[in-house]
Amino acid sequence: MDDHPDLEARTDLAPEPGTTGEVVLRIGHVSDLHVLDAASPMRFEWIETLAADPRWRPLLHMHRPQESLVPWALAQHVDEIRADGSADLLISTGDNIDNAQRNELDVYLALVAGGTAQLPATGGPQDARDHLHLLGDAPWPYWSPDASVDDLWKPRGYPVVDDLVARTEAPLTSAGVGVPWTSLPGNHDLFCQGTSLVNDTLASVATGGRKAFLPPPGFVPDDPLTLFVDRPEAFLGAGERSVEPDPDRRPTDLTEWIAAHAMAGALGWSGTTPTGRADTVVRLGEVTLVLLDTNHPHADYQGSVGRFQLRWLEEQLDEADRHGRLVVLASHHGPDTLVNERGADPDRVLAAPMLEVVHRHPCVVLWLTGHRHVHRITPRAGAAGGFWEITTASIIDWPSERRSIRLVRHPGGSVEIRTTVHAHTAPEGSLAWWHRALAERSGGSTIRNAMAGSRLDRNVRLFLSR
């Protein structure tokens, strides 16, 4: 699947070499999967109903019609990677889960490494039949696939799929991806809804049996984002109903995240890390993969980097330069989203110092990122020859595609990166098919086109001189 007859050549950073190169590594890249527990009490779907108010937009998205189907879409991609043999390595650049919960993490790991996964849909926003009384005569504000439920979504063309909730929460068995794999944490892996630290109040609510679907009465904050970061418990809403309590909804932290990955067989992870963050190195042949944790310790959804992480990164790049290795840097946030200054922490830096370090090292040829839910390929020119930043779109949202990447070394030092994107091929009517069909409906054509990227962000050949 990696070979593609119509790869467009991009010579932004270097001319096309006139030689035949050797493939040194084949990478499968996914990002922003957002495996989620739709019935969790530690969710705030009602914020989505306020999307028209600009004050609330930094907190979006808290709900999507296709969200509970993500495990099925991910399983389909995993099966196809396993079947086509197109990758030596699969990497996810974060937001593997949506809400920092242990049960979400267990499902993600089971699908990628192999196992049986199950998450509830009963009690979530699509399960409305026994709960319409919460709204009086108003229609249900979320899409319900049930024909008997009057909601705000069916008039916009969303379908009736009467058995969807029951099918969604059935057990799902995955054989695993069948190749070495690894991942790194994004903001949603460690923060409540990807934005706030999980405090004791939220942790208690998460494992309990009451879930809210309406905002607190009279709740009109001037700055919803700042309040959510500082006091997320203020957003615990009204319109509560009963859900099945689950102790596995407990919040997960970085230590547990790393240990769970190590136990599941993810490359690069053991009990400790050299920086105390989720930073690690994986060496595959003549390629070094450097995974960098860009989550901001004071929360909020954008990223930053610690000064101690930069020193560690420079050590890894110095070593790679000495040995003539190629480096692929991977992080959840890329340069354009390393902008988080919350907390005014002198030990944190943003994009400029990070780019200064990377541009000193000709070994760096590629930086893989996620977070933005779009396909984007950006040339990053620099004194050492520059590098390419490849951002891969999300699995949860349109276009729900994975990316294949081949690193190619040419005689004389030139480097070529061949990349193609792939939608899954699930049969019509399957849950993975429904996920992508619903994702395509979300937003207008302008948003969908932006997420899918231009032709220069999708199936291309990229060149570097070294």
PDB file of N, CA and C in Angstrom, residues 317-318 321 356-365 384-385:
ATOM      1  N   LEU A 317      20.474  13.910  19.860  1.00  0.00           N
ATOM      2  CA  LEU A 317      20.776  14.342  18.498  1.00  0.00           C
ATOM      3  C   LEU A 317      22.280  14.409  18.261  1.00  0.00           C
ATOM      4  N   ASP A 318      23.049  14.814  19.269  1.00  0.00           N
ATOM      5  CA  ASP A 318      24.511  14.792  19.145  1.00  0.00           C
ATOM      6  C   ASP A 318      24.991  13.378  18.842  1.00  0.00           C
ATOM      7  N   ASP A 321      24.118  12.363  15.260  1.00  0.00           N
ATOM      8  CA  ASP A 321      25.009  13.009  14.290  1.00  0.00           C
ATOM      9  C   ASP A 321      26.361  12.310  14.240  1.00  0.00           C
ATOM     10  N   GLU A 356      15.445  25.877  17.555  1.00  0.00           N
ATOM     11  CA  GLU A 356      16.881  26.173  17.547  1.00  0.00           C
ATOM     12  C   GLU A 356      17.695  24.902  17.756  1.00  0.00           C
ATOM     13  N   VAL A 357      17.280  24.080  18.699  1.00  0.00           N
ATOM     14  CA  VAL A 357      17.985  22.824  18.959  1.00  0.00           C
ATOM     15  C   VAL A 357      17.900  21.904  17.751  1.00  0.00           C
ATOM     16  N   VAL A 358      16.704  21.709  17.241  1.00  0.00           N
ATOM     17  CA  VAL A 358      16.522  20.757  16.144  1.00  0.00           C
ATOM     18  C   VAL A 358      17.294  21.201  14.908  1.00  0.00           C
ATOM     19  N   HIS A 359      17.278  22.485  14.612  1.00  0.00           N
ATOM     20  CA  HIS A 359      17.936  22.975  13.394  1.00  0.00           C
ATOM     21  C   HIS A 359      19.458  22.919  13.477  1.00  0.00           C
ATOM     22  N   ARG A 360      20.018  22.669  14.646  1.00  0.00           N
ATOM     23  CA  ARG A 360      21.471  22.504  14.751  1.00  0.00           C
ATOM     24  C   ARG A 360      21.934  21.129  14.290  1.00  0.00           C
ATOM     25  N   HIS A 361      21.011  20.223  14.029  1.00  0.00           N
ATOM     26  CA  HIS A 361      21.385  18.825  13.838  1.00  0.00           C
ATOM     27  C   HIS A 361      20.893  18.295  12.494  1.00  0.00           C
ATOM     28  N   PRO A 362      21.819  18.024  11.571  1.00  0.00           N
ATOM     29  CA  PRO A 362      21.417  17.493  10.266  1.00  0.00           C
ATOM     30  C   PRO A 362      20.815  16.101  10.329  1.00  0.00           C
ATOM     31  N   CYS A 363      20.984  15.414  11.449  1.00  0.00           N
ATOM     32  CA  CYS A 363      20.404  14.072  11.565  1.00  0.00           C
ATOM     33  C   CYS A 363      18.885  14.102  11.530  1.00  0.00           C
ATOM     34  N   VAL A 364      18.260  15.214  11.943  1.00  0.00           N
ATOM     35  CA  VAL A 364      16.797  15.281  12.011  1.00  0.00           C
ATOM     36  C   VAL A 364      16.247  15.517  10.609  1.00  0.00           C
ATOM     37  N   VAL A 365      15.503  14.547  10.108  1.00  0.00           N
ATOM     38  CA  VAL A 365      14.917  14.665   8.773  1.00  0.00           C
ATOM     39  C   VAL A 365      13.397  14.769   8.812  1.00  0.00           C
ATOM     40  N   ALA A 384      21.104  23.536   8.917  1.00  0.00           N
ATOM     41  CA  ALA A 384      21.628  22.181   8.739  1.00  0.00           C
ATOM     42  C   ALA A 384      20.927  21.428   7.612  1.00  0.00           C
ATOM     43  N   GLY A 385      20.100  22.124   6.849  1.00  0.00           N
ATOM     44  CA  GLY A 385      19.396  21.484   5.746  1.00  0.00           C
ATOM     45  C   GLY A 385      17.908  21.382   5.945  1.00  0.00           C
TER      46      GLY A 385
END
